[in-house]
mmCIF file of C-alpha atoms and ligand atoms in Angstrom:
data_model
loop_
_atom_site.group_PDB
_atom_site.id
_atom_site.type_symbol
_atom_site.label_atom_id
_atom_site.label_comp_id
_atom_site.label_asym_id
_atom_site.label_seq_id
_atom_site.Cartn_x
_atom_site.Cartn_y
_atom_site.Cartn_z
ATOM 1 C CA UNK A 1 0.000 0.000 0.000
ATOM 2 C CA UNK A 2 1.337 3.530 -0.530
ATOM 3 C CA UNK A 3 1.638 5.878 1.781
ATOM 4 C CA UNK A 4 1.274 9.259 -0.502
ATOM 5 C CA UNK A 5 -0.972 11.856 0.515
ATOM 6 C CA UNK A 6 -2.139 12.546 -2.881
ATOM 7 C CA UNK A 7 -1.541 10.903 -6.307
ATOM 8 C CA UNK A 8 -2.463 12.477 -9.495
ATOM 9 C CA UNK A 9 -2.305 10.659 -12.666
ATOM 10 C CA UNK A 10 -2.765 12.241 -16.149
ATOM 11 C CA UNK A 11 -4.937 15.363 -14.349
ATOM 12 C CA UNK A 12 -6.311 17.701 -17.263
ATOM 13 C CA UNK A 13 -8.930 20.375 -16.281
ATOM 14 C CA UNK A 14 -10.769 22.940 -18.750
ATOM 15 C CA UNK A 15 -12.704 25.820 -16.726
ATOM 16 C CA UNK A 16 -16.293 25.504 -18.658
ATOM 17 C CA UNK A 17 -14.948 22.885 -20.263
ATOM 18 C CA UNK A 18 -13.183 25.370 -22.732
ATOM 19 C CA UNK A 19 -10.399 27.059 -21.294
ATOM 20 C CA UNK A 20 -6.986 24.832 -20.349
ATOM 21 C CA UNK A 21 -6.038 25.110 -16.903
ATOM 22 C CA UNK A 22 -3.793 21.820 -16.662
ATOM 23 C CA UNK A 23 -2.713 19.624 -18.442
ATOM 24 C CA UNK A 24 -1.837 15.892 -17.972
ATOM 25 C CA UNK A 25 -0.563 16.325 -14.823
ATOM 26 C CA UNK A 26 1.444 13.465 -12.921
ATOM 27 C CA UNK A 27 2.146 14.470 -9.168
ATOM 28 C CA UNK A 28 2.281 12.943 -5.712
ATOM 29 C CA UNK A 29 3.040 14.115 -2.392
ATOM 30 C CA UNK A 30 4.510 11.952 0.803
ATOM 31 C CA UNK A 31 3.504 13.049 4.559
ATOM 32 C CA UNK A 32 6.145 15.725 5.740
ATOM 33 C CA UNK A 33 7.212 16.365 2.698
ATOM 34 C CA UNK A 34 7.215 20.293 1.783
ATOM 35 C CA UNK A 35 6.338 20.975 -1.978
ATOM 36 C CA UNK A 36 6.184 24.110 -3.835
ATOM 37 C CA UNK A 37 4.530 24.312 -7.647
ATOM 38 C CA UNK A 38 6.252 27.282 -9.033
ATOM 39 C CA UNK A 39 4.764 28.469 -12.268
ATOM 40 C CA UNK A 40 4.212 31.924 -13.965
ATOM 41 C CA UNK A 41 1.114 33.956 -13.442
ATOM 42 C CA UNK A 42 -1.740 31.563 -15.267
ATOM 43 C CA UNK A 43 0.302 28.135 -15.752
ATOM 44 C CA UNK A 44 -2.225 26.856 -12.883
ATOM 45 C CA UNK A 45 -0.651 26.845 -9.927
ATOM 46 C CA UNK A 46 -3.970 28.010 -8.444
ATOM 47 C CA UNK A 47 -6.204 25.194 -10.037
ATOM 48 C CA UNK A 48 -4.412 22.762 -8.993
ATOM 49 C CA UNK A 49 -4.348 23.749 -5.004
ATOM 50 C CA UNK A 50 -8.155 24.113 -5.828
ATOM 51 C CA UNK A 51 -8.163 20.244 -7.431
ATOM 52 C CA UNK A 52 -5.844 18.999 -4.393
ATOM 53 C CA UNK A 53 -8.809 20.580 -1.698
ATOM 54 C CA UNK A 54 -11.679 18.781 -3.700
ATOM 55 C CA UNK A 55 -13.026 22.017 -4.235
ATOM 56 C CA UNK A 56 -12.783 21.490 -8.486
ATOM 57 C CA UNK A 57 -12.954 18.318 -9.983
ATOM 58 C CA UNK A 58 -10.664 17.587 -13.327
ATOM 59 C CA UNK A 59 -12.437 16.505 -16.511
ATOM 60 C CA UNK A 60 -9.805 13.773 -16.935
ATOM 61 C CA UNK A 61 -7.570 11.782 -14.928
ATOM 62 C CA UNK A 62 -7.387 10.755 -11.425
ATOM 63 C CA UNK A 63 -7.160 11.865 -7.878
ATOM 64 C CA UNK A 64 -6.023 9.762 -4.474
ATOM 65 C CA UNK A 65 -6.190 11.090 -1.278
ATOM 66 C CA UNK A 66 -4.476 7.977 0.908
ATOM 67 C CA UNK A 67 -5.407 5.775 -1.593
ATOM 68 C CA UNK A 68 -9.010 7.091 -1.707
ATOM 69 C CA UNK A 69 -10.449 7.964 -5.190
ATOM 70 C CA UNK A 70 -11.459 11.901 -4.685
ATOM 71 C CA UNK A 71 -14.197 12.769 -6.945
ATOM 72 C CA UNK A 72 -17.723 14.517 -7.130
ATOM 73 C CA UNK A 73 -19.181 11.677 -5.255
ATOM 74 C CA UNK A 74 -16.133 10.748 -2.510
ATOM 75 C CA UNK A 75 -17.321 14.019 -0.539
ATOM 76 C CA UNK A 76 -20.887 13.041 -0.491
ATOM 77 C CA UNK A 77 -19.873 10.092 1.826
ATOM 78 C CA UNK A 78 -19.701 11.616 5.382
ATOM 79 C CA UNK A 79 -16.843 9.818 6.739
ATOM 80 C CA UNK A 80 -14.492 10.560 3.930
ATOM 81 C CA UNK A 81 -15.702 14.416 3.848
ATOM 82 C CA UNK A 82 -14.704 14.509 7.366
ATOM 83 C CA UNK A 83 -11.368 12.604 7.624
ATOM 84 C CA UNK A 84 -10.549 14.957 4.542
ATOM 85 C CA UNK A 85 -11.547 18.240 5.835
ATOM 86 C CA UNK A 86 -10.406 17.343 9.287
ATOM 87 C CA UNK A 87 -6.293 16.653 8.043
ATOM 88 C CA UNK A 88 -6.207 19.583 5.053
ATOM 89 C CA UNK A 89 -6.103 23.152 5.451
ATOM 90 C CA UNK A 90 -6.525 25.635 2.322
ATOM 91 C CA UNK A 91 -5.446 29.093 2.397
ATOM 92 C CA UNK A 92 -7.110 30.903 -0.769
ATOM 93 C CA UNK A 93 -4.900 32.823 -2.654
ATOM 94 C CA UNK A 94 -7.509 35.946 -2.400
ATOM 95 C CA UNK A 95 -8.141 36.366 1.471
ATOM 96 C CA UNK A 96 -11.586 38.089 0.817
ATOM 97 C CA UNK A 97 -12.689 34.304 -0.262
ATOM 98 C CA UNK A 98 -11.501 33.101 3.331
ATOM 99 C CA UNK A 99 -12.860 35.275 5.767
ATOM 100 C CA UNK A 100 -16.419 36.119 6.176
ATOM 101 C CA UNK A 101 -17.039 36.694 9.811
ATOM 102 C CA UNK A 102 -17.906 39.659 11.620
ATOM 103 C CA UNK A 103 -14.715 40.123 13.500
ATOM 104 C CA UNK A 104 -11.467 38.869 12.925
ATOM 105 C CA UNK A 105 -11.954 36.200 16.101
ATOM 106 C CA UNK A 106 -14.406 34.872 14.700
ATOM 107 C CA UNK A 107 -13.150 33.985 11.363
ATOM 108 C CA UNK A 108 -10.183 32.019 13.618
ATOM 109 C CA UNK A 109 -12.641 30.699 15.744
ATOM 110 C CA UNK A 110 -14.714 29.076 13.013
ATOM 111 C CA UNK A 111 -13.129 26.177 11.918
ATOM 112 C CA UNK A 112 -12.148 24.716 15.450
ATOM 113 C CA UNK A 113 -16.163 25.280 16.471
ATOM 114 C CA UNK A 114 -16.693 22.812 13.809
ATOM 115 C CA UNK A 115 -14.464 20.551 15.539
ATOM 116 C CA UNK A 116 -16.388 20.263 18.730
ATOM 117 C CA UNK A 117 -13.882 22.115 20.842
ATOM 118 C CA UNK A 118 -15.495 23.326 24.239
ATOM 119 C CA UNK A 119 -15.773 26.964 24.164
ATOM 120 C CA UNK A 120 -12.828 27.649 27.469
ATOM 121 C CA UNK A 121 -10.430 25.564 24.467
ATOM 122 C CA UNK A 122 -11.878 27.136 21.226
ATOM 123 C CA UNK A 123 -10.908 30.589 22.944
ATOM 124 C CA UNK A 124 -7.393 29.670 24.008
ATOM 125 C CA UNK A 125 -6.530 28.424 20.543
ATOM 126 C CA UNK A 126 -7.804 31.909 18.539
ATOM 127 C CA UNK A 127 -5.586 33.913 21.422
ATOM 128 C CA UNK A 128 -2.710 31.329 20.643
ATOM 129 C CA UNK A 129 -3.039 31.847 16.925
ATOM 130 C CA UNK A 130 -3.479 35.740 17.248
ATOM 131 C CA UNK A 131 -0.850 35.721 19.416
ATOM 132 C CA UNK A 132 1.208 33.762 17.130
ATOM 133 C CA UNK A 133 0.777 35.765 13.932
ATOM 134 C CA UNK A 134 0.692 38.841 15.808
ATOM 135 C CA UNK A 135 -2.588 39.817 15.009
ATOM 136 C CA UNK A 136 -3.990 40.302 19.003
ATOM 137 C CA UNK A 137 -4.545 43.939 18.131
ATOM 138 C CA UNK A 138 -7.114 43.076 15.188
ATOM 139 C CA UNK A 139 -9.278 41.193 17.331
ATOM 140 C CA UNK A 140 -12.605 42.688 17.186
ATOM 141 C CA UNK A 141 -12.028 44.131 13.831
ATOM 142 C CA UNK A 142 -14.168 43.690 10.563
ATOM 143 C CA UNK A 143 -12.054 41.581 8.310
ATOM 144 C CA UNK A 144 -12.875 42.976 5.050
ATOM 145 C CA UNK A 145 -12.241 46.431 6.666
ATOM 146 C CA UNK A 146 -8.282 45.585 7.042
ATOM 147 C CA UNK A 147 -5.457 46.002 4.610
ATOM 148 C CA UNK A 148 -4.078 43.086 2.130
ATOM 149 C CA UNK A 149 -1.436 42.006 4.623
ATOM 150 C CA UNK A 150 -3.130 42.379 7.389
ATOM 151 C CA UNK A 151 -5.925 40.254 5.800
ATOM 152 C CA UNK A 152 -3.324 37.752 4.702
ATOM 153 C CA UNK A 153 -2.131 37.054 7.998
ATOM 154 C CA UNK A 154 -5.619 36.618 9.597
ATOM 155 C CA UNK A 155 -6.488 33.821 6.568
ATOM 156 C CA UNK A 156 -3.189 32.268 7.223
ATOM 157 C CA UNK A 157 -4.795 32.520 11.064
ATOM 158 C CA UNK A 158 -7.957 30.857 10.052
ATOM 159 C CA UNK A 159 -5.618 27.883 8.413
ATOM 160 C CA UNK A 160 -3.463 27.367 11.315
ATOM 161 C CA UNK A 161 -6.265 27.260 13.987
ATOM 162 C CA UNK A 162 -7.541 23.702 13.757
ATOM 163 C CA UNK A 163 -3.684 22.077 13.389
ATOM 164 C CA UNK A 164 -4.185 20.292 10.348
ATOM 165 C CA UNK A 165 -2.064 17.569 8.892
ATOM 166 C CA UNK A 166 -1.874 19.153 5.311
ATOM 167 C CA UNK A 167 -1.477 22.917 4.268
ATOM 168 C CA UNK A 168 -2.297 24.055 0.945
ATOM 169 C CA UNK A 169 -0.902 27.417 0.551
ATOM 170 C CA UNK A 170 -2.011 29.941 -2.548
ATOM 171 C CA UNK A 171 0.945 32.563 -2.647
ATOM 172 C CA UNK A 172 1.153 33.122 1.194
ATOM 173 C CA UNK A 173 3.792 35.747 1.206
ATOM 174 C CA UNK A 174 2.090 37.873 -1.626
ATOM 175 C CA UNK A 175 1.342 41.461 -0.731
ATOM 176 C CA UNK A 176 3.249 40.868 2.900
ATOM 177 C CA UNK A 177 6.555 43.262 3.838
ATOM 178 C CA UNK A 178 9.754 41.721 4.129
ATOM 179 C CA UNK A 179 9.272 41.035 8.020
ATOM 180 C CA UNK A 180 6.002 39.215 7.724
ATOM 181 C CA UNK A 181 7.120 37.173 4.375
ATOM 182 C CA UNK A 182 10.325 35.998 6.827
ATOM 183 C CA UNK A 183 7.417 35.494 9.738
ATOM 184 C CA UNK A 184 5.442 33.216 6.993
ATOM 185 C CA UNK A 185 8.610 31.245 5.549
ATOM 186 C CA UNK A 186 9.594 30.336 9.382
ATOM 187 C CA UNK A 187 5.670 29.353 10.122
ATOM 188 C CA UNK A 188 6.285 27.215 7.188
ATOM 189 C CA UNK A 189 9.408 25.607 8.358
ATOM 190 C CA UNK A 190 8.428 25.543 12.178
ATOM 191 C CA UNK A 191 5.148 23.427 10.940
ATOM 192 C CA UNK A 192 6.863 20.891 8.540
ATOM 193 C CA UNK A 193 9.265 20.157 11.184
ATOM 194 C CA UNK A 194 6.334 19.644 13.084
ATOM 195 C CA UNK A 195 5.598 17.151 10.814
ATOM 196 C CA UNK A 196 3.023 18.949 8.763
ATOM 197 C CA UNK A 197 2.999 18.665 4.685
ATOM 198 C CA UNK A 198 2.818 21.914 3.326
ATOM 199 C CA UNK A 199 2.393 22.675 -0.671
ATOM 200 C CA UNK A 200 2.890 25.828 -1.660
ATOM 201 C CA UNK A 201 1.925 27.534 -5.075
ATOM 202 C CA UNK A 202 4.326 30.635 -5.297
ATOM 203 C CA UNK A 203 6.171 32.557 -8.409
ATOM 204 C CA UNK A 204 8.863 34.205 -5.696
ATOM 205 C CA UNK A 205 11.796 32.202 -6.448
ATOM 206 C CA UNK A 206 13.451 34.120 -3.314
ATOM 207 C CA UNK A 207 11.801 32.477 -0.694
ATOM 208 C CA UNK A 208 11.898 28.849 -2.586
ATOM 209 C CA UNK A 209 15.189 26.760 -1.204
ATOM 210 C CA UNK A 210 13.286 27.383 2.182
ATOM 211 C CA UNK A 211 9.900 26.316 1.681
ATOM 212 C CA UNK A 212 10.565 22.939 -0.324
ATOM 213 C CA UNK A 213 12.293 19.414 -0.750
ATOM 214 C CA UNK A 214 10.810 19.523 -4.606
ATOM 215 C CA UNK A 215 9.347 21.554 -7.169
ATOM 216 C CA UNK A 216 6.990 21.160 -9.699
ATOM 217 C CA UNK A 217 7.568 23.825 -12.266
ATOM 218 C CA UNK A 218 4.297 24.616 -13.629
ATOM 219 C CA UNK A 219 4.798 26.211 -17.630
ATOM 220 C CA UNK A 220 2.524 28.710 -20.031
ATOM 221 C CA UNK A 221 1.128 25.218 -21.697
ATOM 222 C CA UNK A 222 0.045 24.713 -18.200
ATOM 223 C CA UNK A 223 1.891 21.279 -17.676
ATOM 224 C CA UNK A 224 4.744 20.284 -15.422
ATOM 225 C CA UNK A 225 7.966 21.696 -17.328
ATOM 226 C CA UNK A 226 10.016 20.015 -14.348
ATOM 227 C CA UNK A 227 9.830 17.966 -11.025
ATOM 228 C CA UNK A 228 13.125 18.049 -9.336
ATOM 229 C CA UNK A 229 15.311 18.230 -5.762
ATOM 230 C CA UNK A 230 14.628 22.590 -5.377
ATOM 231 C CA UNK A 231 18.615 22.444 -5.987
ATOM 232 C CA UNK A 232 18.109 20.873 -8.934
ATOM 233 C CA UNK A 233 15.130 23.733 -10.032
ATOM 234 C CA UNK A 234 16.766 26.628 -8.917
ATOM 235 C CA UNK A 235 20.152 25.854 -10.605
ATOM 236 C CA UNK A 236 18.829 25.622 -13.825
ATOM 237 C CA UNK A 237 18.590 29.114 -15.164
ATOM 238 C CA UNK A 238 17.227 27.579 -18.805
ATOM 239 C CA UNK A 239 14.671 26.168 -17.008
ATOM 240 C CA UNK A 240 13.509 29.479 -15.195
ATOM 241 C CA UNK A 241 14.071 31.587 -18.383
ATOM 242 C CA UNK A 242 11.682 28.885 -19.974
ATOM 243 C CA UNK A 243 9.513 28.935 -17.648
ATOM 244 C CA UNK A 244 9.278 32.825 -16.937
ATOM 245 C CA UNK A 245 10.067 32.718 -13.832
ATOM 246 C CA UNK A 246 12.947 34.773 -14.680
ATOM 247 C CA UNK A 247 13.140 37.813 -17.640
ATOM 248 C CA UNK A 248 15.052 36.745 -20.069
ATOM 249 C CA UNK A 249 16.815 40.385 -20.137
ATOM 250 C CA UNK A 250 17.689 39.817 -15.937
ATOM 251 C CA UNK A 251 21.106 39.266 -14.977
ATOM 252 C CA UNK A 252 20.791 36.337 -12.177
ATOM 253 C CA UNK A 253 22.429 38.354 -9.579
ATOM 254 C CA UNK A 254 21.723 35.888 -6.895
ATOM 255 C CA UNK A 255 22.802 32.141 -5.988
ATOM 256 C CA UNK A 256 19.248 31.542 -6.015
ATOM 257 C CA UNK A 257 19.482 28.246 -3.953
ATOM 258 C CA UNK A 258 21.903 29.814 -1.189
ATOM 259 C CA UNK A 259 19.944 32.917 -0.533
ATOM 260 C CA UNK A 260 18.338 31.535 2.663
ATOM 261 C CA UNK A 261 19.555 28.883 3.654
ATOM 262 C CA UNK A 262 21.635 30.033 6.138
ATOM 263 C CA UNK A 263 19.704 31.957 8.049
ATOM 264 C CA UNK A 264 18.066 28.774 8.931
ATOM 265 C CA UNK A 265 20.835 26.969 9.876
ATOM 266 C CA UNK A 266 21.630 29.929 12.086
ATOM 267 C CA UNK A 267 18.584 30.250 13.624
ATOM 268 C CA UNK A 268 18.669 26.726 14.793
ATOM 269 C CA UNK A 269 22.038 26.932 16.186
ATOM 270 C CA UNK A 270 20.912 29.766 18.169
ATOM 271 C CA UNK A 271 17.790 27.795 19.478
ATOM 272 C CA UNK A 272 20.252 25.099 21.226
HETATM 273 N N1 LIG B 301 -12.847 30.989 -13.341
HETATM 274 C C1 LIG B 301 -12.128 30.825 -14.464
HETATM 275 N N2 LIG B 301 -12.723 30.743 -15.681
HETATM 276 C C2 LIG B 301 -12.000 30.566 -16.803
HETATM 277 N N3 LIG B 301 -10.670 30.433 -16.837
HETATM 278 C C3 LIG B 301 -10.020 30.507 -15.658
HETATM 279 C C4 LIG B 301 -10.707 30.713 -14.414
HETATM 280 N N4 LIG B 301 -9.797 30.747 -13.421
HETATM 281 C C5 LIG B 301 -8.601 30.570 -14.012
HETATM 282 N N5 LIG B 301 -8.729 30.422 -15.353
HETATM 283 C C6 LIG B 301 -7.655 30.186 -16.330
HETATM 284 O O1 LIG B 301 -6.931 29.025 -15.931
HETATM 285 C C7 LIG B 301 -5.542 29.195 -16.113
HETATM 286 C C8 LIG B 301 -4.816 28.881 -14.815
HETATM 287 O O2 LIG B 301 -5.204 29.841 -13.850
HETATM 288 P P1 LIG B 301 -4.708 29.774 -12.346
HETATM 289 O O3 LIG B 301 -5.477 30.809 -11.589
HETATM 290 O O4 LIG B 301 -4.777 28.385 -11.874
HETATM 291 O O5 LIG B 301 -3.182 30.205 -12.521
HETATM 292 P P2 LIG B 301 -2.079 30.615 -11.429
HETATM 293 O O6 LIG B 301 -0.847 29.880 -11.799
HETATM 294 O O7 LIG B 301 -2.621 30.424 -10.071
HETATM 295 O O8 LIG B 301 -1.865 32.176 -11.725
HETATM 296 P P3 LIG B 301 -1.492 33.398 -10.732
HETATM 297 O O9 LIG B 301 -0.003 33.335 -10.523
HETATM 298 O O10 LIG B 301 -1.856 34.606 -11.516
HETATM 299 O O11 LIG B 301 -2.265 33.246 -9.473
HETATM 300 C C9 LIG B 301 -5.345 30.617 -16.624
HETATM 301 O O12 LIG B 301 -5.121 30.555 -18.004
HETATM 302 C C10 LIG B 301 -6.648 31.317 -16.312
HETATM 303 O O13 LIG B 301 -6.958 32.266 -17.295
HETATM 304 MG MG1 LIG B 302 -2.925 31.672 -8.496
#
């Protein structure tokens, strides 16, 4: 028996059945693994986070969620819909899709309601998860009356607040300052250490050697270009020129895979 999280074989998926979104895609993913799918804006990056959450199902190959087929029908079987929704966490690439509370506690204190926390605990996680992305001082605030980042960090709030397994992540760092994007690639690396599996969609190449063992490279033909070690991806310049994940009139001033890595090693050295 395998022990992937998800398998896709030969995924294709037309929105109205018209326009390509992906194309014969061939993917898995292994608990504790972290994965990012890098790809330009519209190779389907997006679509596919959508597929892997059951929220849109492809017109042609097929899905496995720990060996279980996901389809239009698996989530109409309670037990399934629950042992899914219970382990995987989406955050939506557009936090106005993901909040829709009142007040920003709320939102954070939906999900783990649904889990049939007692109140006393349901209250101690949103203050641990406020407290955690720094967001204590947007409590009682409406959320569609705060700013993108500010937003951003509540959704990833909402995500974090009923510890699941699984994290799929739209573009988490998008429209965050340098100090919360470093805040969101530690979360990251604090929570597969933790022995989470987090896939990321992203096009920031900066913040990639942190947030991944592999890549899927996601192309304009919106099928997988690549699926390699992130060394292996981020050392091959053709690749990201192809790709357009890079302009073909930029100098690569960077060791792209070096840029962080680092830092990480530092910070654990200073945690012993
Ligand atoms: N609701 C929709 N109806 C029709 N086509 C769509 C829809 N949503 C996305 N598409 C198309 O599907 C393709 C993949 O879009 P997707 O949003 O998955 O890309 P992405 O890689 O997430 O892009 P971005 O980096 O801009 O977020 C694009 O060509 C897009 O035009
Ligand atoms: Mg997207």
């Amino acid at each position: 028996m395998s022990d992937k999280i998800f398998e896709l074989k030969n995924v294709s998926f037309y929105y109205l059945d018209k326009f390509p979104a992906l194309r014969e895609i061939n993917l898995y993913v292994e608990p504790g693994e972290k994965i990012v799918l890098l790809g330009a804006n519209g190779s389907g990056k997006s679509t596919l986070l959508h597929i892997l959450d059951g929220l849109l199902f492809p017109q042609e190959g097929n899905i496995q969620f720990f060996n279980q087929a996901i389809n239009e029908n698996s989530f109409n079987d309670e037990k399934f819909n629950a042992f899914f929704r219970k382990r995987v966490a989406f955050l939506f690439q557009n936090p106005d899709i993901q909040l829709f509370s009142s007040t920003v506690k709320d939102d954070i204190a939906f999900a783990p309601l649904q889990l049939d926390m007692s109140a006393d605990e349901v209250n101690k996680r949103v203050d641990e998860v406020m407290k955690f992305m720094r967001i204590e001082h947007l409590k009682e605030r409406a959320p569609h009356q705060l700013s993108l980042g500010e937003k951003k960090k509540v959704s990833i709030g909402t995500v974090l607040s009923f510890n699941p397994d699984v994290l799929l992540l739209d573009e988490p760092t998008a429209g965050l300052d340098p100090r919360s994007v470093r805040e969101v690639v530690d979360l990251i690396i604090e929570a597969n250490e933790s022995g989470k599996t987090i896939i990321t969609a992203t096009h920031d190449l900066h913040i990639v050697s942190e947030i991944a063992d592999r890549v899927y490279v996601l192309n304009d033909e919106k099928r997988i270009a690549a699926s390699d070690s992130t060394k292996n991806i981020l050392m091959n310049e053709d690749l990201l020129h192809k790709t357009n994940l890079i302009h073909i009139h930029e100098h690569v001033h960077e060791d792209l895979w070096h840029t962080h890595t680092h830092a990480h090693h530092d910070l654990h050295e200073h945690e012993h």
